[in-house]
């Protein structure tokens, strides 16, 4: 299959391009599209054979459920058995935006979307392209548009690198704004549980509802968000994450690895003089770091390095989401 890339404007997506993509989706095809977090790979959520194509293209295990994207509360109501009052409060404050809510599913949602679970994850994206597509097609089931195990795509080129030949169309509206995936909250348990940290922070959410944090799981337990049991965001090159970095510490680490004959890449927040073979600076604020993180990991992984040393940041606010991805990418944490 030939994979077409169509460019469109983020703020004013061209109607004819949206129409083409919507037609493909309605015919049971899958299409990659930008959201404000990362690129998604979508299918009509109520068409099980279309949804199966997503799992095949990504090489995604069938026990990892997808997020249903909607353009209206009415469409969310079609996917969910009943929307609890607290969900309505969260939707009012954060939708459209990077907050995914897990609630008991309606009968209409096919089991392949939820991997057989009785709950469904729903979010209303704020990206004009994603919203326009959902408006035309109805609920769209979409995971991140990377192949399984790779970092999520924040550019159309990342999607192309992973899925070329496997999907008919990628909509390209440039780099995504946020850069890491949505916050996921399960409202199917009491108290509600944070399943994945994101741009909407725990601190913010706790002003609205009590929230338990369960983003790491032991191997033996059945994870609440099935996707969490898989190693994610992992470059092929080993990643050493340094939790409490200082200029001296990073410099020493780089040099001692180089003495062992290793080619070292550095993923850092600010500027250091270390002599590392490759350096990529992603920025000091969690917002800046999140935006460039996955692109930086993909780039470093192409540089034929023996080791990537990554600088950690404080795990509060949005920093928690960035560190969650870095911890998952890391093969060693220091
Ligand atoms: O920002 C995002 O959320 C992006 C964009 C494309 O919207 N999507 C995304 O999807 O990151 P994905 O499939 O890569 O991650 C979805 C996560 C998985 O870890 C999955 O296990 C979890 O959501 N999930 C989906 N449905 C669930 C459910 N019913 N209960 C618990 N976890 C669920
Ligand atoms: Mg994903």
XYZ file of C-alpha atoms and ligand atoms in Angstrom:
368
model
C 0.000 0.000 0.000
C 1.248 3.476 -0.817
C 1.133 5.917 2.111
C 0.041 9.405 1.124
C 0.924 12.475 3.207
C -1.411 15.457 2.920
C -0.352 18.751 4.488
C -2.937 20.976 6.040
C -3.064 24.039 8.238
C -3.394 23.438 11.978
C -5.659 26.390 12.686
C -7.757 26.335 9.526
C -7.673 22.767 8.215
C -8.604 22.659 4.503
C -12.147 21.304 4.216
C -11.436 19.173 1.117
C -8.543 17.394 2.860
C -10.664 16.721 5.943
C -13.403 15.417 3.648
C -10.997 12.985 1.924
C -9.741 11.640 5.257
C -13.287 11.352 6.631
C -14.407 9.394 3.537
C -11.579 6.885 4.047
C -12.504 6.495 7.734
C -16.185 6.015 6.910
C -15.220 3.326 4.391
C -13.441 1.381 7.134
C -9.885 2.547 6.392
C -7.400 3.842 8.976
C -5.880 7.336 8.878
C -3.139 9.035 10.939
C -3.951 12.544 12.148
C -2.514 15.145 14.532
C -3.915 15.867 17.979
C -2.653 18.472 20.463
C -0.697 15.728 22.304
C 0.734 13.296 19.706
C -0.331 11.909 16.303
C -3.087 9.285 16.474
C -3.988 6.394 14.168
C -7.764 6.450 13.806
C -10.608 4.168 12.760
C -14.400 4.434 13.008
C -14.898 3.349 16.639
C -18.111 1.450 15.823
C -16.561 -0.587 12.988
C -14.699 -3.595 14.506
C -12.967 -4.647 11.279
C -11.628 -1.106 10.789
C -10.386 -1.047 14.396
C -8.612 -4.396 13.883
C -6.545 -2.743 11.133
C -5.053 -0.390 13.748
C -3.735 -3.312 15.810
C -2.298 -4.945 12.673
C -0.566 -1.771 11.395
C 1.012 -0.958 14.777
C 1.794 -4.528 15.795
C -0.096 -3.677 18.965
C -1.087 -6.503 21.341
C -4.867 -7.106 21.254
C -5.116 -6.762 25.050
C -4.227 -3.057 24.952
C -7.410 -0.955 24.557
C -7.772 2.222 22.489
C -8.997 5.722 23.329
C -12.259 6.847 21.701
C -12.031 10.446 20.417
C -15.199 12.547 20.202
C -16.187 16.026 19.034
C -19.233 16.427 21.292
C -20.604 15.342 24.667
C -23.458 13.700 22.722
C -20.899 11.429 20.998
C -19.274 10.666 24.359
C -22.717 9.643 25.623
C -22.949 7.103 22.776
C -19.746 5.402 23.928
C -20.371 5.478 27.682
C -23.052 3.677 29.707
C -23.646 6.682 31.902
C -21.616 9.841 32.454
C -21.150 10.439 36.208
C -21.527 13.969 37.633
C -17.795 14.284 38.360
C -17.028 13.419 34.718
C -19.307 16.228 33.570
C -17.400 18.655 35.806
C -14.069 17.484 34.352
C -15.379 17.650 30.770
C -16.657 21.174 31.336
C -13.275 22.332 32.598
C -10.854 20.385 30.387
C -12.618 19.397 27.154
C -11.667 19.815 24.448
C -8.158 19.030 25.715
C -5.608 16.446 26.841
C -7.707 14.612 29.450
C -8.913 11.034 28.856
C -11.645 9.643 31.106
C -12.236 5.928 31.667
C -15.884 5.062 32.361
C -18.191 2.027 32.020
C -18.756 1.389 28.315
C -22.001 1.330 26.356
C -23.076 -1.753 24.372
C -22.369 0.103 21.130
C -18.583 0.082 21.590
C -17.144 -3.138 20.118
C -14.985 -5.315 22.366
C -11.959 -4.924 20.079
C -11.781 -1.193 21.020
C -11.717 -1.870 24.770
C -9.765 -5.154 24.581
C -12.738 -6.860 26.180
C -12.841 -4.537 29.200
C -16.173 -3.269 30.560
C -14.824 0.271 30.519
C -13.961 2.661 27.704
C -11.465 5.547 27.567
C -12.874 8.732 25.991
C -11.387 12.112 25.173
C -12.284 15.220 23.177
C -9.125 16.494 21.456
C -8.641 20.245 21.038
C -6.621 20.048 17.801
C -8.751 21.533 14.986
C -7.851 18.659 12.597
C -8.792 15.950 15.104
C -11.988 17.767 16.055
C -13.007 18.321 12.431
C -12.512 14.612 11.671
C -14.534 13.491 14.704
C -17.292 15.919 13.740
C -17.582 14.325 10.286
C -17.040 10.685 11.201
C -18.375 10.359 14.774
C -16.392 8.637 17.524
C -12.879 7.676 16.314
C -10.852 5.000 18.106
C -7.181 5.957 18.024
C -3.987 5.005 19.794
C -0.757 6.920 19.203
C 0.362 6.421 15.573
C 3.744 4.789 16.297
C 4.641 1.172 15.803
C 4.409 -0.804 19.026
C 7.192 -0.026 21.524
C 8.437 3.116 19.739
C 8.090 6.624 21.174
C 4.781 8.293 20.248
C 4.954 10.399 17.071
C 4.977 14.179 17.404
C 5.565 14.798 13.675
C 4.104 13.290 10.497
C 7.636 12.134 9.591
C 7.686 9.915 12.714
C 4.423 8.290 11.615
C 5.801 7.773 8.113
C 9.007 6.204 9.459
C 6.987 3.675 11.503
C 3.932 2.967 9.333
C 4.824 3.633 5.687
C 3.282 1.032 3.440
C 0.850 -0.014 6.163
C -1.665 2.857 6.134
C -3.180 4.824 3.241
C -3.017 8.373 4.624
C -1.207 10.665 7.071
C -2.577 14.156 7.711
C 0.375 16.465 8.395
C -0.264 19.663 10.363
C 3.270 20.022 11.715
C 4.653 19.267 15.178
C 2.144 18.653 17.954
C 1.868 21.280 20.691
C 2.142 19.262 23.892
C 4.371 16.363 22.841
C 3.344 13.718 25.394
C 0.086 11.766 25.505
C -3.052 12.807 27.401
C -3.590 12.449 31.146
C -5.728 9.351 31.797
C -8.085 9.224 34.799
C -10.250 6.222 35.591
C -13.636 7.152 37.041
C -14.655 3.491 37.087
C -13.074 3.060 40.544
C -13.511 4.863 43.859
C -11.477 6.900 44.489
C -10.702 7.851 40.904
C -7.261 6.740 39.707
C -4.600 8.474 37.644
C -3.530 5.873 35.051
C -1.136 8.076 33.056
C 0.216 11.553 33.918
C -0.032 14.267 31.264
C -0.472 17.988 30.683
C -3.465 18.154 33.040
C -1.614 17.634 36.309
C -2.468 15.706 39.469
C -2.254 18.939 41.450
C -4.934 20.516 39.224
C -7.182 17.458 39.181
C -7.065 17.085 42.964
C -8.774 20.452 43.275
C -11.791 18.784 41.662
C -11.729 15.179 42.902
C -9.757 12.820 45.167
C -7.257 10.955 42.999
C -5.082 7.940 43.661
C -1.851 7.589 41.654
C -1.237 4.149 40.137
C 1.012 4.720 37.175
C 3.579 2.055 37.988
C 2.666 -1.597 38.351
C 4.418 -4.754 39.465
C 4.871 -7.308 36.665
C 2.668 -9.855 38.450
C -0.348 -7.556 38.826
C -3.005 -6.965 36.219
C -2.425 -3.334 35.309
C -5.378 -0.937 35.282
C -4.290 0.636 31.992
C -3.164 -2.445 30.102
C -0.734 -0.365 28.002
C 1.299 0.342 31.129
C 2.688 -3.155 31.408
C 4.584 -2.822 28.146
C 7.972 -1.137 27.911
C 7.258 2.049 26.022
C 9.085 4.908 24.446
C 12.169 2.784 24.307
C 14.948 3.570 21.851
C 17.117 0.592 20.830
C 20.138 2.373 22.325
C 20.316 1.899 26.133
C 19.200 5.008 28.066
C 20.728 5.962 31.414
C 18.455 8.372 33.277
C 20.182 10.636 35.817
C 17.679 11.667 38.490
C 19.502 14.406 40.382
C 21.818 15.796 37.756
C 24.527 18.423 38.155
C 27.016 19.687 35.565
C 29.890 17.870 37.317
C 27.997 14.587 37.606
C 26.942 14.510 33.938
C 30.457 15.423 32.758
C 32.010 12.625 34.852
C 29.489 10.087 33.613
C 30.065 10.952 29.955
C 33.821 10.775 30.353
C 33.873 7.488 32.252
C 31.689 5.857 29.560
C 33.897 7.278 26.812
C 36.951 5.816 28.537
C 35.295 2.397 28.125
C 35.240 3.137 24.408
C 31.542 3.988 24.264
C 29.983 6.555 21.958
C 27.738 8.671 24.158
C 24.746 10.860 23.334
C 23.389 13.389 25.801
C 19.749 14.406 26.127
C 19.776 17.400 28.411
C 17.643 20.292 29.572
C 20.322 22.983 29.373
C 23.820 23.464 27.975
C 26.746 21.374 29.298
C 30.371 21.017 28.229
C 30.895 17.283 28.316
C 32.499 16.201 25.068
C 29.602 13.809 24.332
C 29.486 12.721 20.659
C 25.921 13.910 20.194
C 24.029 16.449 22.297
C 20.410 17.479 22.131
C 19.034 20.206 24.378
C 15.291 19.931 24.923
C 14.728 22.901 27.248
C 14.436 23.539 30.967
C 10.679 23.869 31.501
C 8.531 20.713 31.447
C 6.533 22.303 28.579
C 9.625 22.762 26.391
C 11.075 19.367 27.337
C 7.789 17.520 26.652
C 7.466 19.068 23.229
C 10.873 17.850 22.029
C 11.311 14.674 24.080
C 10.090 11.992 21.651
C 11.691 13.655 18.618
C 14.988 13.826 20.551
C 14.804 10.146 21.545
C 14.061 9.109 17.956
C 16.909 11.265 16.618
C 19.463 10.027 19.158
C 18.450 6.451 18.391
C 19.481 6.964 14.751
C 22.986 8.190 15.663
C 24.631 4.767 16.196
C 25.477 5.491 19.831
C 26.307 2.966 22.552
C 24.593 4.916 25.303
C 22.183 7.817 25.733
C 22.522 9.738 29.008
C 19.328 11.632 29.840
C 18.988 14.406 32.385
C 15.982 14.090 34.714
C 13.782 16.965 35.872
C 11.762 17.546 39.064
C 8.741 15.223 39.233
C 6.091 17.780 40.080
C 3.399 19.448 38.014
C 3.804 18.624 34.320
C 7.345 17.402 35.130
C 5.709 14.198 36.409
C 4.458 13.379 32.899
C 7.835 14.018 31.250
C 9.640 11.897 33.865
C 7.083 9.099 33.494
C 8.094 8.798 29.800
C 11.816 9.106 30.571
C 11.583 6.403 33.250
C 9.909 4.085 30.752
C 12.563 4.820 28.136
C 15.390 4.159 30.584
C 17.212 0.867 30.864
C 19.051 2.147 33.955
C 18.217 4.899 36.469
C 20.907 6.547 38.560
O -2.938 11.808 23.866
C -3.363 10.684 23.695
O -4.026 10.076 24.555
C -3.053 10.004 22.339
C -3.779 10.773 21.253
C -3.673 10.095 19.910
O -5.114 10.966 21.611
N -3.455 8.624 22.376
C -2.768 7.658 23.054
O -3.301 6.379 22.907
O -1.791 7.885 23.706
P -2.527 5.063 23.314
O -3.372 3.958 22.803
O -1.159 5.126 22.835
O -2.618 5.024 24.859
C -3.844 4.734 25.479
C -3.659 4.180 26.858
C -3.109 2.770 26.878
O -2.120 2.660 27.894
C -4.332 1.942 27.235
O -3.990 0.777 27.954
C -5.151 2.896 28.068
O -4.961 4.129 27.438
N -6.581 2.580 28.037
C -7.421 2.601 26.990
N -8.643 2.180 27.330
C -8.598 1.868 28.649
C -9.541 1.367 29.595
N -10.788 1.070 29.263
N -9.115 1.184 30.859
C -7.842 1.469 31.216
N -6.907 1.935 30.359
C -7.269 2.128 29.103
Mg 0.738 4.686 22.575
